[in-house]
PDB file of C-alpha atoms in Angstrom:
ATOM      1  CA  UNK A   1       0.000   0.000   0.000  1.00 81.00           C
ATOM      2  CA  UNK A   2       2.694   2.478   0.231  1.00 91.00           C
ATOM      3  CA  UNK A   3       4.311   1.729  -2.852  1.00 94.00           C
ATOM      4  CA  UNK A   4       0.782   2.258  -4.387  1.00 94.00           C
ATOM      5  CA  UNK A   5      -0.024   5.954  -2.496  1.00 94.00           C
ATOM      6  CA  UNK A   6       3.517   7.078  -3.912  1.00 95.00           C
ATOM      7  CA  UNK A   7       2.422   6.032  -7.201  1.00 94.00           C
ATOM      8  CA  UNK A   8      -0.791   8.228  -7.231  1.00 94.00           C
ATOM      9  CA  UNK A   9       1.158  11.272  -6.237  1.00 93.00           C
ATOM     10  CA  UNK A  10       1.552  13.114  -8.747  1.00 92.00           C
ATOM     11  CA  UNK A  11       4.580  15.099  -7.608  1.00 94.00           C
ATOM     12  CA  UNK A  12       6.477  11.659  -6.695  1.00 95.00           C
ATOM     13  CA  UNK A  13       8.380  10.784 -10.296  1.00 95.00           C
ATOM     14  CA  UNK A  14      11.174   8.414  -8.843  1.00 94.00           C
ATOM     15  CA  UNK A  15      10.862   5.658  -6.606  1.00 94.00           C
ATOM     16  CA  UNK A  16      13.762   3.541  -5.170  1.00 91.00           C
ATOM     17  CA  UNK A  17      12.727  -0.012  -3.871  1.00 93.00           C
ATOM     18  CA  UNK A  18      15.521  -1.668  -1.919  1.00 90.00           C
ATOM     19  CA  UNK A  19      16.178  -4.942  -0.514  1.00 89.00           C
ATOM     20  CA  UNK A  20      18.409  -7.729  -1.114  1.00 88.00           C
ATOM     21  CA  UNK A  21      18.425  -9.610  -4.049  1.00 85.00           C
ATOM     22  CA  UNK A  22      15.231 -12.272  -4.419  1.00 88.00           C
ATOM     23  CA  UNK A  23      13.466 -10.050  -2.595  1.00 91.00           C
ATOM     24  CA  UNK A  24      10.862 -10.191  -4.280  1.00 91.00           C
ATOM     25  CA  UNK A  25      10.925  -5.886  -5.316  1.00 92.00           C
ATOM     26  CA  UNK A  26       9.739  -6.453  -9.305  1.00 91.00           C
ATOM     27  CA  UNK A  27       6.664  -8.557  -7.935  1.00 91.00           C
ATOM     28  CA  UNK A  28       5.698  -5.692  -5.293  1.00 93.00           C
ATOM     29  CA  UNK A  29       6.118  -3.159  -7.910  1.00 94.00           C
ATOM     30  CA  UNK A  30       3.361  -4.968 -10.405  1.00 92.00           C
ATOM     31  CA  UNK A  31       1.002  -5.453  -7.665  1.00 93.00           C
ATOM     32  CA  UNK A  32       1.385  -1.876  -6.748  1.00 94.00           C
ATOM     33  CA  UNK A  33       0.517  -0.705 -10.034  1.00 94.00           C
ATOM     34  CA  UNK A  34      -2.823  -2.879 -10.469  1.00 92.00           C
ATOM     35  CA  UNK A  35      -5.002  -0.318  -8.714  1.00 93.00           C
ATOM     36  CA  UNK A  36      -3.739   3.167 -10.632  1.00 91.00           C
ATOM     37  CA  UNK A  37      -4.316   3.829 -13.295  1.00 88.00           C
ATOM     38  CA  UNK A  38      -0.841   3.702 -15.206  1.00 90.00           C
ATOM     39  CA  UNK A  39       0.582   2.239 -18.168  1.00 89.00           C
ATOM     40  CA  UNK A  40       3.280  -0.003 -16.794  1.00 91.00           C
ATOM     41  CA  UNK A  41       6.568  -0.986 -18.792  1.00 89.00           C
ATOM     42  CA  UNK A  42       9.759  -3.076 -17.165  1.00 89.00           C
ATOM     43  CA  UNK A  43      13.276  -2.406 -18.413  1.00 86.00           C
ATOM     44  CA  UNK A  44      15.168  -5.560 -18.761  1.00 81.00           C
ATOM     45  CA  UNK A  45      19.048  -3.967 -19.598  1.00 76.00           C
ATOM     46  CA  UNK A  46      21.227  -2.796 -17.130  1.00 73.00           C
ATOM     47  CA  UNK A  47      22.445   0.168 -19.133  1.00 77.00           C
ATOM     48  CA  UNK A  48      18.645   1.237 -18.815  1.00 78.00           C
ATOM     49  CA  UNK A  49      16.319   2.458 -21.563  1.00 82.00           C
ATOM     50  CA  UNK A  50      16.844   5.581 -23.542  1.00 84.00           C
ATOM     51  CA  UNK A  51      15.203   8.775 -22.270  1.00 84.00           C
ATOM     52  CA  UNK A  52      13.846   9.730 -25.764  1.00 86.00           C
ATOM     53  CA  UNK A  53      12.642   6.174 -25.986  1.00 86.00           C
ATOM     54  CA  UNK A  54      10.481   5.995 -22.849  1.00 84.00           C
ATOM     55  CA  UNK A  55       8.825   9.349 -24.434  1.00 85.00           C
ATOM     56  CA  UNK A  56       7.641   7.630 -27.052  1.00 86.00           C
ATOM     57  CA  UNK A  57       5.524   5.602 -24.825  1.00 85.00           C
ATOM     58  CA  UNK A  58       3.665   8.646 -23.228  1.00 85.00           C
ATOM     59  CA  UNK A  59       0.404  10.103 -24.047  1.00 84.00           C
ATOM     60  CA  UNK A  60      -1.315  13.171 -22.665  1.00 87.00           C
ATOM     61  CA  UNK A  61      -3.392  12.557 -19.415  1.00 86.00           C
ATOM     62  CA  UNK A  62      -1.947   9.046 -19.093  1.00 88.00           C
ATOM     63  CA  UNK A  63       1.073   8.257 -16.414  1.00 92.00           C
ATOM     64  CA  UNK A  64       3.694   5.268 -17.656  1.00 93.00           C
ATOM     65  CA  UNK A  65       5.504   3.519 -14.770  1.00 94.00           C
ATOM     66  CA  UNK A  66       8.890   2.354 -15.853  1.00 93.00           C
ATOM     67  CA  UNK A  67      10.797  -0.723 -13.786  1.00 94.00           C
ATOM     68  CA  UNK A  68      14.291  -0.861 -13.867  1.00 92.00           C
ATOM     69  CA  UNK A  69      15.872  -3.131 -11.952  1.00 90.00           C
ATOM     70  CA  UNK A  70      19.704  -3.049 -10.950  1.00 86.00           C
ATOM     71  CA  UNK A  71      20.803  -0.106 -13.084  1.00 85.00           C
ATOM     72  CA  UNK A  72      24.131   1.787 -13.085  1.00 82.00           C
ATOM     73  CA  UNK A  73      24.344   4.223 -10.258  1.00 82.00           C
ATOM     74  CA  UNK A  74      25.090   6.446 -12.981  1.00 84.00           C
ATOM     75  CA  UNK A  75      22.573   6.007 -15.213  1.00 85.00           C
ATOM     76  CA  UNK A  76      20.285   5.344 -12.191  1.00 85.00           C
ATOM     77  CA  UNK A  77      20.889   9.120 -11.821  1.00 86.00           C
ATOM     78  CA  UNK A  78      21.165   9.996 -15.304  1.00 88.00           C
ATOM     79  CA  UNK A  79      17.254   8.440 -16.086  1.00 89.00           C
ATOM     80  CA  UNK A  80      15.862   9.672 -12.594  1.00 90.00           C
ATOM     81  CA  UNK A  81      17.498  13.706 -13.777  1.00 90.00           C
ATOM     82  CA  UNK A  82      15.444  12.999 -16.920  1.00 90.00           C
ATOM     83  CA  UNK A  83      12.226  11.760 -15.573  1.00 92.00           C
ATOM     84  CA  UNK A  84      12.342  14.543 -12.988  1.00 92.00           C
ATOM     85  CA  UNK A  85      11.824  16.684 -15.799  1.00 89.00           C
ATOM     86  CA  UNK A  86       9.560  15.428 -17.992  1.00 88.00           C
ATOM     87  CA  UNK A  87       5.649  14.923 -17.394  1.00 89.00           C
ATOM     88  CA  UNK A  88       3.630  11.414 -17.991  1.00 91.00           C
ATOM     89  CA  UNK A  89       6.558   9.293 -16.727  1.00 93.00           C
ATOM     90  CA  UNK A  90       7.518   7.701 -12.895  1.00 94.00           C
ATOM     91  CA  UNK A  91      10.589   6.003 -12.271  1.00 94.00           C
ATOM     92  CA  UNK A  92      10.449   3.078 -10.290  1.00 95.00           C
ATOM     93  CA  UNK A  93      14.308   1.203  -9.796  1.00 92.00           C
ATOM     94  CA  UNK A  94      14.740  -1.682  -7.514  1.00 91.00           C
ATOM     95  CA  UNK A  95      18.061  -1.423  -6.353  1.00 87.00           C
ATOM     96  CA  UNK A  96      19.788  -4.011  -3.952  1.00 84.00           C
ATOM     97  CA  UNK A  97      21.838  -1.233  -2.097  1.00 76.00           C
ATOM     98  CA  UNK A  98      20.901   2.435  -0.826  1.00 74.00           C
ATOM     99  CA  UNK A  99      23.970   3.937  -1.902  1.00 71.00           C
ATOM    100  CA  UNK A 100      22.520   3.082  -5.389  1.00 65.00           C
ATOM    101  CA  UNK A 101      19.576   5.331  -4.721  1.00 69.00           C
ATOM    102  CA  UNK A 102      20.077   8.726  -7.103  1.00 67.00           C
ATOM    103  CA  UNK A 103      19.821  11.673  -4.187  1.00 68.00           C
ATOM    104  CA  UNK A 104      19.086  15.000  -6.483  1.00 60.00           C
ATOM    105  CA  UNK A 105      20.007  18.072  -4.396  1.00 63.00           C
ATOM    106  CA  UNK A 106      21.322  16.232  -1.888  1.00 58.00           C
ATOM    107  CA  UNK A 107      17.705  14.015  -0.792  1.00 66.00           C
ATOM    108  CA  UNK A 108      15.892  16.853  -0.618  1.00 79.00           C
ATOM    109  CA  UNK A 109      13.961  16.632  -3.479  1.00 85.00           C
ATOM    110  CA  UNK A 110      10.687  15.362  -2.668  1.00 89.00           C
ATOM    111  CA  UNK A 111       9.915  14.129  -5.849  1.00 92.00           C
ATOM    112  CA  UNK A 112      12.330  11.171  -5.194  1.00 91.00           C
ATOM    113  CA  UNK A 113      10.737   8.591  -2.463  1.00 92.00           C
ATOM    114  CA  UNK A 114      12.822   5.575  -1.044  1.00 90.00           C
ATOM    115  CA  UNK A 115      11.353   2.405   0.493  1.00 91.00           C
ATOM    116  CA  UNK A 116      12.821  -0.377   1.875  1.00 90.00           C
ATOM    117  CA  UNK A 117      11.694  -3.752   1.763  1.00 91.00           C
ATOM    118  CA  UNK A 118      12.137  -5.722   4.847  1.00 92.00           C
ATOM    119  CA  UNK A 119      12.485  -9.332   5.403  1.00 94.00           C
ATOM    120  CA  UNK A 120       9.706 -11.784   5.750  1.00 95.00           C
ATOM    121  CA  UNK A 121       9.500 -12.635   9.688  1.00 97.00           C
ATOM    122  CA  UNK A 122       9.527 -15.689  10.807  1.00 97.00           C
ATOM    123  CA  UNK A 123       5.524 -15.735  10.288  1.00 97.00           C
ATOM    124  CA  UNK A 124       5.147 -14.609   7.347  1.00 96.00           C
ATOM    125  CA  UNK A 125       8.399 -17.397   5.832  1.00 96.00           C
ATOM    126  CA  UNK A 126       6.287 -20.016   7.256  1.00 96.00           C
ATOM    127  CA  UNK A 127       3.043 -18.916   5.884  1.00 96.00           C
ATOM    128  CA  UNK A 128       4.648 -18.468   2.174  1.00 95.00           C
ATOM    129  CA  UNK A 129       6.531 -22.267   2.631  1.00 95.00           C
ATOM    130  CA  UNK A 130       3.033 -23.597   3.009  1.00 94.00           C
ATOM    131  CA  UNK A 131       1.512 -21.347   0.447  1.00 95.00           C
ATOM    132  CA  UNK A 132       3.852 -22.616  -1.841  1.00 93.00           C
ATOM    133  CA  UNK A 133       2.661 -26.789  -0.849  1.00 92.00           C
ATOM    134  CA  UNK A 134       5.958 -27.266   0.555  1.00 90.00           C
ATOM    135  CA  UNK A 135       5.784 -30.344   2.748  1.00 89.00           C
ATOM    136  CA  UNK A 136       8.600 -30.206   5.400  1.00 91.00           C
ATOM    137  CA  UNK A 137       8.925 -31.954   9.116  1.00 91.00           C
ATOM    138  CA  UNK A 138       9.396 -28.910  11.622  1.00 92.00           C
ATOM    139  CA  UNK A 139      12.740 -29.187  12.121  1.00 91.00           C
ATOM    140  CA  UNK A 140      13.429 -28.899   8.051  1.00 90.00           C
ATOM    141  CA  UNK A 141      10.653 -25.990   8.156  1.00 93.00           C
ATOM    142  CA  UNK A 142      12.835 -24.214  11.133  1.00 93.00           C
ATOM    143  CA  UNK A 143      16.635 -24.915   9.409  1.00 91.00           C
ATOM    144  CA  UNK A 144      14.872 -23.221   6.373  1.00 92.00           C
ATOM    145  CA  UNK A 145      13.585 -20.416   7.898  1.00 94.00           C
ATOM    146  CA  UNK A 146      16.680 -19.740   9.951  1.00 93.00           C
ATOM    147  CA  UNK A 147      18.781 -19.778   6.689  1.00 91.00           C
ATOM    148  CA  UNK A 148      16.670 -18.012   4.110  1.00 92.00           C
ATOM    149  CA  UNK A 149      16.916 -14.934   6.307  1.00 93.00           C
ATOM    150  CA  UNK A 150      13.248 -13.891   5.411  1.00 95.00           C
ATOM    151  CA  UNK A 151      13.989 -13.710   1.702  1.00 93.00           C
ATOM    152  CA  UNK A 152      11.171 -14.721  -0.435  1.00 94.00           C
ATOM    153  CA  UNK A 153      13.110 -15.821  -3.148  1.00 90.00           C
ATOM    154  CA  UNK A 154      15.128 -18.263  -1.237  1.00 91.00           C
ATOM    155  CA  UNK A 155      12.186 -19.938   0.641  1.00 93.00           C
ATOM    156  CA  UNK A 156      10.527 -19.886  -2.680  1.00 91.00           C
ATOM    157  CA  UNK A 157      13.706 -21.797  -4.077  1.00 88.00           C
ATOM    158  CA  UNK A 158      13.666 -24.169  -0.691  1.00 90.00           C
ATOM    159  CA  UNK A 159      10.129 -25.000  -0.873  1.00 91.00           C
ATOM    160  CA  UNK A 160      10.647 -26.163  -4.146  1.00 86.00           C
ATOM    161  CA  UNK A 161      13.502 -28.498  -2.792  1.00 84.00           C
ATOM    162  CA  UNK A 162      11.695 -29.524  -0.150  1.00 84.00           C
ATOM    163  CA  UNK A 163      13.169 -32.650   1.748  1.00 81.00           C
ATOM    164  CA  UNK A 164      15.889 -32.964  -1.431  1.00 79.00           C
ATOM    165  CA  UNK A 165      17.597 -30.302   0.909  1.00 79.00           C
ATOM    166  CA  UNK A 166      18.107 -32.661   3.353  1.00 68.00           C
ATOM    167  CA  UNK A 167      19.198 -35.253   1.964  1.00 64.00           C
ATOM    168  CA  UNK A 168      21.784 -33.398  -0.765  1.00 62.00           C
ATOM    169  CA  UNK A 169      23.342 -32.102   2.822  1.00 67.00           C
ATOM    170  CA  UNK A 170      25.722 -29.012   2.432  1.00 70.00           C
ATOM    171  CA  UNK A 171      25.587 -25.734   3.284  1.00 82.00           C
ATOM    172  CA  UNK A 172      21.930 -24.130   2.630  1.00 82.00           C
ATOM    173  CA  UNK A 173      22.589 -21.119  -0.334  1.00 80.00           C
ATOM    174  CA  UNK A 174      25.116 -23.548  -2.219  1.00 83.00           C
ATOM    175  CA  UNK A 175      22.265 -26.339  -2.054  1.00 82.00           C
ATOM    176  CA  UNK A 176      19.473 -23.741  -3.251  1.00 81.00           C
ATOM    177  CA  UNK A 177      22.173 -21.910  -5.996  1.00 81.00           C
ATOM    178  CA  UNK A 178      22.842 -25.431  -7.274  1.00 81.00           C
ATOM    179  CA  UNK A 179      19.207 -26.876  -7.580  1.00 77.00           C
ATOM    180  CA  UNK A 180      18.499 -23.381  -9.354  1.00 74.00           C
ATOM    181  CA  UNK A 181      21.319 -23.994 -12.061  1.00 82.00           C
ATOM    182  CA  UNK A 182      20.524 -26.971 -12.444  1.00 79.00           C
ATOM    183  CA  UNK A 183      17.116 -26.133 -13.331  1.00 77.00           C
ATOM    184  CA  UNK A 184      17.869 -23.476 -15.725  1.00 76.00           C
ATOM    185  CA  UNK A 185      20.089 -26.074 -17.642  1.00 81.00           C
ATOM    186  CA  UNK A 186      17.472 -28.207 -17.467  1.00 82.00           C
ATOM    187  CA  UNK A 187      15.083 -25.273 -19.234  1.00 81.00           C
ATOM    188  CA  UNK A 188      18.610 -24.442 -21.602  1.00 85.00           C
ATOM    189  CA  UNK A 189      18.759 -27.935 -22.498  1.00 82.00           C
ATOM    190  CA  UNK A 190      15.162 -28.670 -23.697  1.00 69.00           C
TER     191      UNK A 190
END
């Protein structure tokens, strides 16, 4: 819901989202924008999309919300400068790092909003395990949740293991990194 207020404020044309990587930021963002009204377009290079380009996708009376995820810092700053002052456009970058946040006259410019994403508690990790059919003993539920450190992603990833993490032994990231590679060969491959 916050995400979504900043979005309908007119004066707010940049919007950092932090939080660690597998977070989970792209998914908040495209939730957030279901209820405005907003045309809604995601970056996918790192060097970001042309100003002139974005532009092109505006119309008058009609807002376009652009995603960039993991830019530059300095073409973070470079797009945010150019969004700032332009009309029909919001920036929205998910960034894994405050320091990558662009900070126009110093972070006084209230046009530029910052929100962090926290980590799931220990609630909230259990409640997404299940919601994801992830059938685990308690003690397998508990190593989980002490080693995913309330990142979606990585529960995500663990359900999906499920009791494979046990048995594979190891330490808990390199088990969920190497079931994930060896799923995308598996998609590669096919």
């Amino acid at each position: 819901e916050p995400l979504t207020a900043l979005l309908r404020q007119p004066d707010v044309k940049v919007i950092a989202i932090i939080g660690t990587h597998m977070m989970g930021k792209s998914r908040v963002v495209l939730e957030a924008t279901r209820p405005c009204d907003v045309g809604f377009v995601e970056t996918l290079e790192r060097q970001g999309p042309k100003l002139a380009d974005l532009m092109r996708l505006t119309s008058p009376g009609r807002t376009v919300v652009v995603l960039a995820n993991d830019l530059d810092p300095r073409v973070a700053r470079e797009l945010a400068a150019g969004v700032l002052a332009r009309d029909g456009l919001k920036l929205v970058l998910c960034l894994s790092t405050e320091e990558s946040t662009p900070k126009p006259n110093f972070g006084l410019d209230e046009r530029v909003r910052q929100l962090s994403l926290p980590p799931l508690s220990d609630d909230d990790s259990r409640k997404l395990l299940s919601a994801a059919g992830a059938k685990l003993d308690y003690s397998l539920e508990s190593w989980i949740i002490d080693n995913a450190g309330g990142v979606p992603g990585v529960l995500l990833a663990a359900a999906h293991l499920g009791e494979r993490l046990r048995t594979d032994g190891g330490m808990f990231l390199e088990q969920i990194a190497s079931a994930f590679e060896a799923q995308l060969h598996g998609r590669l491959s096919a």
